[in-house]
Amino acid sequence: MKIKLFWLLILIFYIPITLADKGVVLVLNAPLFKDMDYDSTIVQYIRQGTIIYIHKKHIDDFKIKSTIEENTYKGQNRNKLVLNSEFYETLDRNANTAFIPAQFVKLITNDGNESKQPISNYLHDPTDYRHDEPLPKQYPLYEPKQFRSGLNLSLGSPMDANYNYPTEIAHKDLGYFAGINFYYVKNLIENPMNRFFLGGEIFVRRTISEYHLNNAFIMSTEQKIIYGLGPTFVFDIFKRDRYIISLNTSVLMNFHNYHIYQDKQNSRHQTYLRDDCVYQGYSFSIHPGITMQKSVIENFYLTVGSKISIHLPYSLQNKTGYNHDLFWAEGENDIFKSPLSYNIDFHLGIQGTY
């Protein structure tokens, strides 16, 4: 009885083998599915180069279709893979029926039909989970950068705000604002996506404008220097490995130091009388903007962007007095007063992350 049972088991095992041919796995880690469905249970993984049994029906069907194609397109190069099924039937390690995706296998037909199948169906193996060396720094745990600091050079449009001259202005030659600013921001702990930063900014801006006063042969030169300091907020709206686009807003307290020179000229435009005064005071301004950052080397970015500088109304007081009444307004009118104004800045700079 035991001998009969032994031969019966041998026969049960031998029947599927005799009805099978072989194939070689083409991908690094091919899954075997319990059913002909990608959502079914994966029962085993098979490594690249492993020879597996493929049900004979797939081999026969492949040969028939290859012959039909060869006769239909006789004389043409038909070196292509002919897949007659999305899955091939095979056996797992326990000799149970399983199914492997057809594109992961090259059938072994031992005839010319093998040349009709490519060695690989992919430019990149979808099952290859390995990383190319050298491995990225901090792999496998990535620690986002917590700090940013940067230095920008800026050029801004003129602002039409001038001293309260006692004589009407005949001609204006407004200068552009040139500036430099430094900022330092830190990622907020509450932000797991590492997109929101809070910090501070300091800047210096300078411009020179000239005014020709009406019917008085007076030329005035206003040299304006503004120092700003305050908090800044940054939010990254777009992030990739090499590019970042950020929205930013600064709320700054400004110290204004304006030096005004006035020259009285004769009909030959020769100066024969000169005076100057310094006007100082404080103001507040808001600077919303956008910045694009491109990584050039590790932790180092080039930045370019633009801001709208909104200046709240302010007035500056004469801090030095004057020598000639001809040039200046009298009493309470001797001030530099600016209404609500704005200008646009464009900046270029560098930024480090750490």
PDB file of N, CA and C in Angstrom, residues 3-101:
ATOM      1  N   ILE A   3       3.887   1.500  -1.157  1.00  0.00           N
ATOM      2  CA  ILE A   3       4.566   1.622  -2.453  1.00  0.00           C
ATOM      3  C   ILE A   3       3.643   2.253  -3.477  1.00  0.00           C
ATOM      4  N   LYS A   4       2.385   1.869  -3.482  1.00  0.00           N
ATOM      5  CA  LYS A   4       1.417   2.453  -4.417  1.00  0.00           C
ATOM      6  C   LYS A   4       1.227   3.949  -4.145  1.00  0.00           C
ATOM      7  N   LEU A   5       1.166   4.281  -2.848  1.00  0.00           N
ATOM      8  CA  LEU A   5       1.003   5.691  -2.486  1.00  0.00           C
ATOM      9  C   LEU A   5       2.203   6.510  -2.945  1.00  0.00           C
ATOM     10  N   PHE A   6       3.415   5.911  -2.823  1.00  0.00           N
ATOM     11  CA  PHE A   6       4.631   6.600  -3.259  1.00  0.00           C
ATOM     12  C   PHE A   6       4.582   6.873  -4.753  1.00  0.00           C
ATOM     13  N   TRP A   7       4.237   5.871  -5.546  1.00  0.00           N
ATOM     14  CA  TRP A   7       4.201   6.059  -7.004  1.00  0.00           C
ATOM     15  C   TRP A   7       3.084   7.009  -7.420  1.00  0.00           C
ATOM     16  N   LEU A   8       1.994   7.027  -6.633  1.00  0.00           N
ATOM     17  CA  LEU A   8       0.916   7.968  -6.938  1.00  0.00           C
ATOM     18  C   LEU A   8       1.377   9.413  -6.744  1.00  0.00           C
ATOM     19  N   LEU A   9       2.130   9.632  -5.664  1.00  0.00           N
ATOM     20  CA  LEU A   9       2.661  10.993  -5.417  1.00  0.00           C
ATOM     21  C   LEU A   9       3.640  11.382  -6.513  1.00  0.00           C
ATOM     22  N   ILE A  10       4.488  10.447  -6.923  1.00  0.00           N
ATOM     23  CA  ILE A  10       5.437  10.731  -8.002  1.00  0.00           C
ATOM     24  C   ILE A  10       4.685  11.085  -9.272  1.00  0.00           C
ATOM     25  N   LEU A  11       3.606  10.363  -9.566  1.00  0.00           N
ATOM     26  CA  LEU A  11       2.825  10.635 -10.773  1.00  0.00           C
ATOM     27  C   LEU A  11       2.150  11.995 -10.711  1.00  0.00           C
ATOM     28  N   ILE A  12       1.624  12.354  -9.535  1.00  0.00           N
ATOM     29  CA  ILE A  12       0.964  13.653  -9.374  1.00  0.00           C
ATOM     30  C   ILE A  12       1.962  14.784  -9.594  1.00  0.00           C
ATOM     31  N   PHE A  13       3.194  14.591  -9.089  1.00  0.00           N
ATOM     32  CA  PHE A  13       4.204  15.619  -9.264  1.00  0.00           C
ATOM     33  C   PHE A  13       4.716  15.672 -10.701  1.00  0.00           C
ATOM     34  N   TYR A  14       4.781  14.512 -11.353  1.00  0.00           N
ATOM     35  CA  TYR A  14       5.395  14.428 -12.679  1.00  0.00           C
ATOM     36  C   TYR A  14       4.480  14.975 -13.774  1.00  0.00           C
ATOM     37  N   ILE A  15       3.157  14.840 -13.596  1.00  0.00           N
ATOM     38  CA  ILE A  15       2.220  15.260 -14.646  1.00  0.00           C
ATOM     39  C   ILE A  15       2.358  16.737 -14.977  1.00  0.00           C
ATOM     40  N   PRO A  16       2.351  17.673 -13.978  1.00  0.00           N
ATOM     41  CA  PRO A  16       2.503  19.074 -14.341  1.00  0.00           C
ATOM     42  C   PRO A  16       3.857  19.387 -14.961  1.00  0.00           C
ATOM     43  N   ILE A  17       4.928  18.617 -14.576  1.00  0.00           N
ATOM     44  CA  ILE A  17       6.238  18.857 -15.151  1.00  0.00           C
ATOM     45  C   ILE A  17       6.263  18.498 -16.616  1.00  0.00           C
ATOM     46  N   THR A  18       5.622  17.386 -16.954  1.00  0.00           N
ATOM     47  CA  THR A  18       5.607  16.959 -18.358  1.00  0.00           C
ATOM     48  C   THR A  18       4.774  17.892 -19.211  1.00  0.00           C
ATOM     49  N   LEU A  19       3.854  18.611 -18.606  1.00  0.00           N
ATOM     50  CA  LEU A  19       3.018  19.565 -19.342  1.00  0.00           C
ATOM     51  C   LEU A  19       3.592  20.975 -19.289  1.00  0.00           C
ATOM     52  N   ALA A  20       4.861  21.080 -18.887  1.00  0.00           N
ATOM     53  CA  ALA A  20       5.445  22.412 -18.710  1.00  0.00           C
ATOM     54  C   ALA A  20       6.711  22.553 -19.527  1.00  0.00           C
ATOM     55  N   ASP A  21       6.983  23.813 -19.898  1.00  0.00           N
ATOM     56  CA  ASP A  21       8.264  24.203 -20.461  1.00  0.00           C
ATOM     57  C   ASP A  21       8.874  25.228 -19.511  1.00  0.00           C
ATOM     58  N   LYS A  22       9.893  25.929 -19.997  1.00  0.00           N
ATOM     59  CA  LYS A  22      10.624  26.788 -19.075  1.00  0.00           C
ATOM     60  C   LYS A  22      10.700  28.222 -19.578  1.00  0.00           C
ATOM     61  N   GLY A  23      11.001  29.110 -18.643  1.00  0.00           N
ATOM     62  CA  GLY A  23      11.250  30.508 -18.932  1.00  0.00           C
ATOM     63  C   GLY A  23      12.274  31.043 -17.949  1.00  0.00           C
ATOM     64  N   VAL A  24      12.894  32.170 -18.288  1.00  0.00           N
ATOM     65  CA  VAL A  24      13.885  32.779 -17.412  1.00  0.00           C
ATOM     66  C   VAL A  24      13.372  34.141 -16.954  1.00  0.00           C
ATOM     67  N   VAL A  25      13.536  34.424 -15.664  1.00  0.00           N
ATOM     68  CA  VAL A  25      13.067  35.686 -15.088  1.00  0.00           C
ATOM     69  C   VAL A  25      13.996  36.817 -15.532  1.00  0.00           C
ATOM     70  N   LEU A  26      13.399  37.934 -16.037  1.00  0.00           N
ATOM     71  CA  LEU A  26      14.167  39.043 -16.607  1.00  0.00           C
ATOM     72  C   LEU A  26      14.396  40.184 -15.622  1.00  0.00           C
ATOM     73  N   VAL A  27      13.560  40.277 -14.598  1.00  0.00           N
ATOM     74  CA  VAL A  27      13.643  41.417 -13.686  1.00  0.00           C
ATOM     75  C   VAL A  27      14.267  40.984 -12.364  1.00  0.00           C
ATOM     76  N   LEU A  28      14.666  41.978 -11.576  1.00  0.00           N
ATOM     77  CA  LEU A  28      15.401  41.691 -10.352  1.00  0.00           C
ATOM     78  C   LEU A  28      14.607  40.852  -9.371  1.00  0.00           C
ATOM     79  N   ASN A  29      13.333  41.170  -9.193  1.00  0.00           N
ATOM     80  CA  ASN A  29      12.537  40.548  -8.137  1.00  0.00           C
ATOM     81  C   ASN A  29      11.108  40.361  -8.629  1.00  0.00           C
ATOM     82  N   ALA A  30      10.835  39.282  -9.332  1.00  0.00           N
ATOM     83  CA  ALA A  30       9.525  39.075  -9.950  1.00  0.00           C
ATOM     84  C   ALA A  30       8.548  38.444  -8.956  1.00  0.00           C
ATOM     85  N   PRO A  31       7.343  39.020  -8.800  1.00  0.00           N
ATOM     86  CA  PRO A  31       6.361  38.445  -7.877  1.00  0.00           C
ATOM     87  C   PRO A  31       5.559  37.320  -8.547  1.00  0.00           C
ATOM     88  N   LEU A  32       5.215  36.324  -7.751  1.00  0.00           N
ATOM     89  CA  LEU A  32       4.258  35.294  -8.164  1.00  0.00           C
ATOM     90  C   LEU A  32       2.939  35.570  -7.456  1.00  0.00           C
ATOM     91  N   PHE A  33       1.864  35.674  -8.252  1.00  0.00           N
ATOM     92  CA  PHE A  33       0.540  35.972  -7.693  1.00  0.00           C
ATOM     93  C   PHE A  33      -0.283  34.697  -7.552  1.00  0.00           C
ATOM     94  N   LYS A  34      -1.168  34.717  -6.564  1.00  0.00           N
ATOM     95  CA  LYS A  34      -2.037  33.564  -6.335  1.00  0.00           C
ATOM     96  C   LYS A  34      -3.048  33.408  -7.457  1.00  0.00           C
ATOM     97  N   ASP A  35      -3.532  34.528  -7.997  1.00  0.00           N
ATOM     98  CA  ASP A  35      -4.495  34.516  -9.095  1.00  0.00           C
ATOM     99  C   ASP A  35      -3.976  35.397 -10.224  1.00  0.00           C
ATOM    100  N   MET A  36      -4.664  35.387 -11.351  1.00  0.00           N
ATOM    101  CA  MET A  36      -4.284  36.223 -12.492  1.00  0.00           C
ATOM    102  C   MET A  36      -4.800  37.652 -12.285  1.00  0.00           C
ATOM    103  N   ASP A  37      -4.296  38.280 -11.240  1.00  0.00           N
ATOM    104  CA  ASP A  37      -4.764  39.597 -10.854  1.00  0.00           C
ATOM    105  C   ASP A  37      -3.652  40.268 -10.043  1.00  0.00           C
ATOM    106  N   TYR A  38      -3.315  41.509 -10.420  1.00  0.00           N
ATOM    107  CA  TYR A  38      -2.253  42.220  -9.701  1.00  0.00           C
ATOM    108  C   TYR A  38      -2.650  42.558  -8.267  1.00  0.00           C
ATOM    109  N   ASP A  39      -3.940  42.529  -7.975  1.00  0.00           N
ATOM    110  CA  ASP A  39      -4.399  42.808  -6.611  1.00  0.00           C
ATOM    111  C   ASP A  39      -4.478  41.558  -5.748  1.00  0.00           C
ATOM    112  N   SER A  40      -4.193  40.400  -6.308  1.00  0.00           N
ATOM    113  CA  SER A  40      -4.256  39.165  -5.528  1.00  0.00           C
ATOM    114  C   SER A  40      -3.006  39.016  -4.660  1.00  0.00           C
ATOM    115  N   THR A  41      -3.006  38.006  -3.834  1.00  0.00           N
ATOM    116  CA  THR A  41      -1.910  37.784  -2.885  1.00  0.00           C
ATOM    117  C   THR A  41      -0.623  37.383  -3.607  1.00  0.00           C
ATOM    118  N   ILE A  42       0.486  37.976  -3.155  1.00  0.00           N
ATOM    119  CA  ILE A  42       1.793  37.566  -3.670  1.00  0.00           C
ATOM    120  C   ILE A  42       2.293  36.412  -2.816  1.00  0.00           C
ATOM    121  N   VAL A  43       2.549  35.277  -3.448  1.00  0.00           N
ATOM    122  CA  VAL A  43       2.920  34.067  -2.705  1.00  0.00           C
ATOM    123  C   VAL A  43       4.430  33.848  -2.668  1.00  0.00           C
ATOM    124  N   GLN A  44       5.162  34.509  -3.584  1.00  0.00           N
ATOM    125  CA  GLN A  44       6.606  34.287  -3.621  1.00  0.00           C
ATOM    126  C   GLN A  44       7.258  35.321  -4.529  1.00  0.00           C
ATOM    127  N   TYR A  45       8.536  35.614  -4.287  1.00  0.00           N
ATOM    128  CA  TYR A  45       9.344  36.439  -5.185  1.00  0.00           C
ATOM    129  C   TYR A  45      10.447  35.582  -5.789  1.00  0.00           C
ATOM    130  N   ILE A  46      10.737  35.829  -7.066  1.00  0.00           N
ATOM    131  CA  ILE A  46      11.770  35.060  -7.761  1.00  0.00           C
ATOM    132  C   ILE A  46      12.815  36.021  -8.303  1.00  0.00           C
ATOM    133  N   ARG A  47      14.096  35.690  -8.087  1.00  0.00           N
ATOM    134  CA  ARG A  47      15.178  36.572  -8.470  1.00  0.00           C
ATOM    135  C   ARG A  47      15.495  36.469  -9.965  1.00  0.00           C
ATOM    136  N   GLN A  48      16.119  37.509 -10.462  1.00  0.00           N
ATOM    137  CA  GLN A  48      16.505  37.596 -11.871  1.00  0.00           C
ATOM    138  C   GLN A  48      17.439  36.428 -12.241  1.00  0.00           C
ATOM    139  N   GLY A  49      17.166  35.847 -13.433  1.00  0.00           N
ATOM    140  CA  GLY A  49      17.994  34.751 -13.937  1.00  0.00           C
ATOM    141  C   GLY A  49      17.519  33.376 -13.542  1.00  0.00           C
ATOM    142  N   THR A  50      16.535  33.306 -12.648  1.00  0.00           N
ATOM    143  CA  THR A  50      16.019  32.005 -12.221  1.00  0.00           C
ATOM    144  C   THR A  50      15.215  31.350 -13.353  1.00  0.00           C
ATOM    145  N   ILE A  51      15.455  30.053 -13.557  1.00  0.00           N
ATOM    146  CA  ILE A  51      14.684  29.283 -14.538  1.00  0.00           C
ATOM    147  C   ILE A  51      13.432  28.754 -13.846  1.00  0.00           C
ATOM    148  N   ILE A  52      12.268  29.034 -14.411  1.00  0.00           N
ATOM    149  CA  ILE A  52      11.001  28.591 -13.828  1.00  0.00           C
ATOM    150  C   ILE A  52      10.211  27.802 -14.862  1.00  0.00           C
ATOM    151  N   TYR A  53       9.304  26.981 -14.344  1.00  0.00           N
ATOM    152  CA  TYR A  53       8.430  26.215 -15.222  1.00  0.00           C
ATOM    153  C   TYR A  53       7.278  27.102 -15.696  1.00  0.00           C
ATOM    154  N   ILE A  54       6.962  27.002 -16.976  1.00  0.00           N
ATOM    155  CA  ILE A  54       5.844  27.720 -17.584  1.00  0.00           C
ATOM    156  C   ILE A  54       4.921  26.690 -18.214  1.00  0.00           C
ATOM    157  N   HIS A  55       3.626  26.817 -17.966  1.00  0.00           N
ATOM    158  CA  HIS A  55       2.670  25.852 -18.518  1.00  0.00           C
ATOM    159  C   HIS A  55       2.812  25.777 -20.036  1.00  0.00           C
ATOM    160  N   LYS A  56       2.761  24.545 -20.546  1.00  0.00           N
ATOM    161  CA  LYS A  56       3.034  24.281 -21.958  1.00  0.00           C
ATOM    162  C   LYS A  56       2.091  25.044 -22.889  1.00  0.00           C
ATOM    163  N   LYS A  57       0.882  25.363 -22.411  1.00  0.00           N
ATOM    164  CA  LYS A  57      -0.076  26.045 -23.281  1.00  0.00           C
ATOM    165  C   LYS A  57       0.424  27.414 -23.709  1.00  0.00           C
ATOM    166  N   HIS A  58       1.195  28.063 -22.821  1.00  0.00           N
ATOM    167  CA  HIS A  58       1.722  29.379 -23.163  1.00  0.00           C
ATOM    168  C   HIS A  58       2.806  29.278 -24.237  1.00  0.00           C
ATOM    169  N   ILE A  59       3.664  28.243 -24.136  1.00  0.00           N
ATOM    170  CA  ILE A  59       4.721  28.046 -25.128  1.00  0.00           C
ATOM    171  C   ILE A  59       4.114  27.742 -26.487  1.00  0.00           C
ATOM    172  N   ASP A  60       3.132  26.811 -26.501  1.00  0.00           N
ATOM    173  CA  ASP A  60       2.497  26.446 -27.773  1.00  0.00           C
ATOM    174  C   ASP A  60       1.788  27.644 -28.388  1.00  0.00           C
ATOM    175  N   ASP A  61       1.076  28.376 -27.567  1.00  0.00           N
ATOM    176  CA  ASP A  61       0.356  29.538 -28.075  1.00  0.00           C
ATOM    177  C   ASP A  61       1.327  30.584 -28.630  1.00  0.00           C
ATOM    178  N   PHE A  62       2.472  30.751 -27.927  1.00  0.00           N
ATOM    179  CA  PHE A  62       3.472  31.706 -28.392  1.00  0.00           C
ATOM    180  C   PHE A  62       4.033  31.285 -29.751  1.00  0.00           C
ATOM    181  N   LYS A  63       4.332  29.989 -29.921  1.00  0.00           N
ATOM    182  CA  LYS A  63       4.900  29.510 -31.187  1.00  0.00           C
ATOM    183  C   LYS A  63       3.909  29.684 -32.334  1.00  0.00           C
ATOM    184  N   ILE A  64       2.623  29.401 -32.054  1.00  0.00           N
ATOM    185  CA  ILE A  64       1.616  29.546 -33.110  1.00  0.00           C
ATOM    186  C   ILE A  64       1.503  31.003 -33.538  1.00  0.00           C
ATOM    187  N   LYS A  65       1.430  31.902 -32.574  1.00  0.00           N
ATOM    188  CA  LYS A  65       1.286  33.319 -32.924  1.00  0.00           C
ATOM    189  C   LYS A  65       2.541  33.853 -33.599  1.00  0.00           C
ATOM    190  N   SER A  66       3.717  33.356 -33.193  1.00  0.00           N
ATOM    191  CA  SER A  66       4.952  33.783 -33.834  1.00  0.00           C
ATOM    192  C   SER A  66       4.987  33.336 -35.285  1.00  0.00           C
ATOM    193  N   THR A  67       4.496  32.100 -35.540  1.00  0.00           N
ATOM    194  CA  THR A  67       4.470  31.598 -36.922  1.00  0.00           C
ATOM    195  C   THR A  67       3.514  32.413 -37.775  1.00  0.00           C
ATOM    196  N   ILE A  68       2.339  32.764 -37.217  1.00  0.00           N
ATOM    197  CA  ILE A  68       1.368  33.569 -37.962  1.00  0.00           C
ATOM    198  C   ILE A  68       1.952  34.921 -38.306  1.00  0.00           C
ATOM    199  N   GLU A  69       2.617  35.540 -37.324  1.00  0.00           N
ATOM    200  CA  GLU A  69       3.215  36.845 -37.582  1.00  0.00           C
ATOM    201  C   GLU A  69       4.325  36.759 -38.621  1.00  0.00           C
ATOM    202  N   GLU A  70       5.114  35.670 -38.562  1.00  0.00           N
ATOM    203  CA  GLU A  70       6.219  35.527 -39.504  1.00  0.00           C
ATOM    204  C   GLU A  70       5.707  35.372 -40.929  1.00  0.00           C
ATOM    205  N   ASN A  71       4.612  34.644 -41.081  1.00  0.00           N
ATOM    206  CA  ASN A  71       4.035  34.470 -42.421  1.00  0.00           C
ATOM    207  C   ASN A  71       3.341  35.725 -42.907  1.00  0.00           C
ATOM    208  N   THR A  72       2.730  36.455 -41.993  1.00  0.00           N
ATOM    209  CA  THR A  72       2.002  37.670 -42.383  1.00  0.00           C
ATOM    210  C   THR A  72       2.965  38.771 -42.795  1.00  0.00           C
ATOM    211  N   TYR A  73       4.060  38.879 -42.076  1.00  0.00           N
ATOM    212  CA  TYR A  73       5.023  39.956 -42.336  1.00  0.00           C
ATOM    213  C   TYR A  73       6.331  39.367 -42.863  1.00  0.00           C
ATOM    214  N   LYS A  74       6.242  38.437 -43.754  1.00  0.00           N
ATOM    215  CA  LYS A  74       7.415  37.754 -44.291  1.00  0.00           C
ATOM    216  C   LYS A  74       8.353  38.763 -44.955  1.00  0.00           C
ATOM    217  N   GLY A  75       9.631  38.604 -44.644  1.00  0.00           N
ATOM    218  CA  GLY A  75      10.633  39.502 -45.221  1.00  0.00           C
ATOM    219  C   GLY A  75      10.855  40.758 -44.414  1.00  0.00           C
ATOM    220  N   GLN A  76      10.036  41.003 -43.377  1.00  0.00           N
ATOM    221  CA  GLN A  76      10.220  42.180 -42.533  1.00  0.00           C
ATOM    222  C   GLN A  76      10.835  41.768 -41.202  1.00  0.00           C
ATOM    223  N   ASN A  77      11.493  42.713 -40.579  1.00  0.00           N
ATOM    224  CA  ASN A  77      12.108  42.466 -39.280  1.00  0.00           C
ATOM    225  C   ASN A  77      11.038  42.532 -38.200  1.00  0.00           C
ATOM    226  N   ARG A  78      10.661  41.395 -37.682  1.00  0.00           N
ATOM    227  CA  ARG A  78       9.615  41.341 -36.649  1.00  0.00           C
ATOM    228  C   ARG A  78      10.202  40.914 -35.309  1.00  0.00           C
ATOM    229  N   ASN A  79      11.385  41.433 -34.994  1.00  0.00           N
ATOM    230  CA  ASN A  79      12.049  41.095 -33.737  1.00  0.00           C
ATOM    231  C   ASN A  79      11.354  41.812 -32.586  1.00  0.00           C
ATOM    232  N   LYS A  80      10.236  41.258 -32.183  1.00  0.00           N
ATOM    233  CA  LYS A  80       9.434  41.893 -31.140  1.00  0.00           C
ATOM    234  C   LYS A  80       8.848  40.829 -30.230  1.00  0.00           C
ATOM    235  N   LEU A  81       8.473  41.237 -29.068  1.00  0.00           N
ATOM    236  CA  LEU A  81       7.875  40.325 -28.111  1.00  0.00           C
ATOM    237  C   LEU A  81       6.390  40.148 -28.408  1.00  0.00           C
ATOM    238  N   VAL A  82       5.961  38.879 -28.511  1.00  0.00           N
ATOM    239  CA  VAL A  82       4.550  38.580 -28.730  1.00  0.00           C
ATOM    240  C   VAL A  82       3.987  38.004 -27.437  1.00  0.00           C
ATOM    241  N   LEU A  83       3.189  38.782 -26.737  1.00  0.00           N
ATOM    242  CA  LEU A  83       2.602  38.337 -25.481  1.00  0.00           C
ATOM    243  C   LEU A  83       1.185  37.847 -25.738  1.00  0.00           C
ATOM    244  N   ASN A  84       0.972  36.561 -25.472  1.00  0.00           N
ATOM    245  CA  ASN A  84      -0.358  36.013 -25.694  1.00  0.00           C
ATOM    246  C   ASN A  84      -1.205  36.048 -24.435  1.00  0.00           C
ATOM    247  N   SER A  85      -0.613  36.474 -23.302  1.00  0.00           N
ATOM    248  CA  SER A  85      -1.359  36.539 -22.059  1.00  0.00           C
ATOM    249  C   SER A  85      -0.679  37.542 -21.151  1.00  0.00           C
ATOM    250  N   GLU A  86      -1.461  38.158 -20.266  1.00  0.00           N
ATOM    251  CA  GLU A  86      -0.879  39.093 -19.330  1.00  0.00           C
ATOM    252  C   GLU A  86      -0.128  38.366 -18.227  1.00  0.00           C
ATOM    253  N   PHE A  87      -0.515  37.108 -17.962  1.00  0.00           N
ATOM    254  CA  PHE A  87       0.143  36.283 -16.956  1.00  0.00           C
ATOM    255  C   PHE A  87       0.489  34.923 -17.555  1.00  0.00           C
ATOM    256  N   TYR A  88       1.562  34.335 -17.032  1.00  0.00           N
ATOM    257  CA  TYR A  88       1.915  32.948 -17.348  1.00  0.00           C
ATOM    258  C   TYR A  88       1.660  32.089 -16.113  1.00  0.00           C
ATOM    259  N   GLU A  89       1.121  30.898 -16.369  1.00  0.00           N
ATOM    260  CA  GLU A  89       0.882  29.970 -15.267  1.00  0.00           C
ATOM    261  C   GLU A  89       2.166  29.221 -14.951  1.00  0.00           C
ATOM    262  N   THR A  90       2.485  29.117 -13.669  1.00  0.00           N
ATOM    263  CA  THR A  90       3.710  28.454 -13.231  1.00  0.00           C
ATOM    264  C   THR A  90       3.450  27.785 -11.889  1.00  0.00           C
ATOM    265  N   LEU A  91       4.529  27.384 -11.196  1.00  0.00           N
ATOM    266  CA  LEU A  91       4.423  26.750  -9.893  1.00  0.00           C
ATOM    267  C   LEU A  91       5.244  27.517  -8.878  1.00  0.00           C
ATOM    268  N   ASP A  92       4.734  27.602  -7.641  1.00  0.00           N
ATOM    269  CA  ASP A  92       5.536  28.215  -6.584  1.00  0.00           C
ATOM    270  C   ASP A  92       6.413  27.161  -5.930  1.00  0.00           C
ATOM    271  N   ARG A  93       7.106  27.528  -4.845  1.00  0.00           N
ATOM    272  CA  ARG A  93       8.047  26.602  -4.199  1.00  0.00           C
ATOM    273  C   ARG A  93       7.361  25.391  -3.597  1.00  0.00           C
ATOM    274  N   ASN A  94       6.048  25.509  -3.351  1.00  0.00           N
ATOM    275  CA  ASN A  94       5.283  24.401  -2.783  1.00  0.00           C
ATOM    276  C   ASN A  94       4.543  23.610  -3.849  1.00  0.00           C
ATOM    277  N   ALA A  95       4.889  23.850  -5.115  1.00  0.00           N
ATOM    278  CA  ALA A  95       4.273  23.168  -6.260  1.00  0.00           C
ATOM    279  C   ALA A  95       2.803  23.515  -6.424  1.00  0.00           C
ATOM    280  N   ASN A  96       2.388  24.654  -5.878  1.00  0.00           N
ATOM    281  CA  ASN A  96       1.032  25.137  -6.094  1.00  0.00           C
ATOM    282  C   ASN A  96       0.999  26.042  -7.311  1.00  0.00           C
ATOM    283  N   THR A  97      -0.129  26.068  -7.969  1.00  0.00           N
ATOM    284  CA  THR A  97      -0.273  26.910  -9.156  1.00  0.00           C
ATOM    285  C   THR A  97      -0.162  28.391  -8.766  1.00  0.00           C
ATOM    286  N   ALA A  98       0.632  29.128  -9.550  1.00  0.00           N
ATOM    287  CA  ALA A  98       0.803  30.562  -9.337  1.00  0.00           C
ATOM    288  C   ALA A  98       0.925  31.225 -10.708  1.00  0.00           C
ATOM    289  N   PHE A  99       0.923  32.560 -10.704  1.00  0.00           N
ATOM    290  CA  PHE A  99       0.922  33.298 -11.963  1.00  0.00           C
ATOM    291  C   PHE A  99       1.961  34.419 -11.892  1.00  0.00           C
ATOM    292  N   ILE A 100       2.727  34.539 -12.961  1.00  0.00           N
ATOM    293  CA  ILE A 100       3.773  35.552 -13.041  1.00  0.00           C
ATOM    294  C   ILE A 100       3.471  36.482 -14.211  1.00  0.00           C
ATOM    295  N   PRO A 101       3.623  37.790 -14.054  1.00  0.00           N
ATOM    296  CA  PRO A 101       3.389  38.697 -15.181  1.00  0.00           C
ATOM    297  C   PRO A 101       4.247  38.321 -16.388  1.00  0.00           C
TER     298      PRO A 101
END
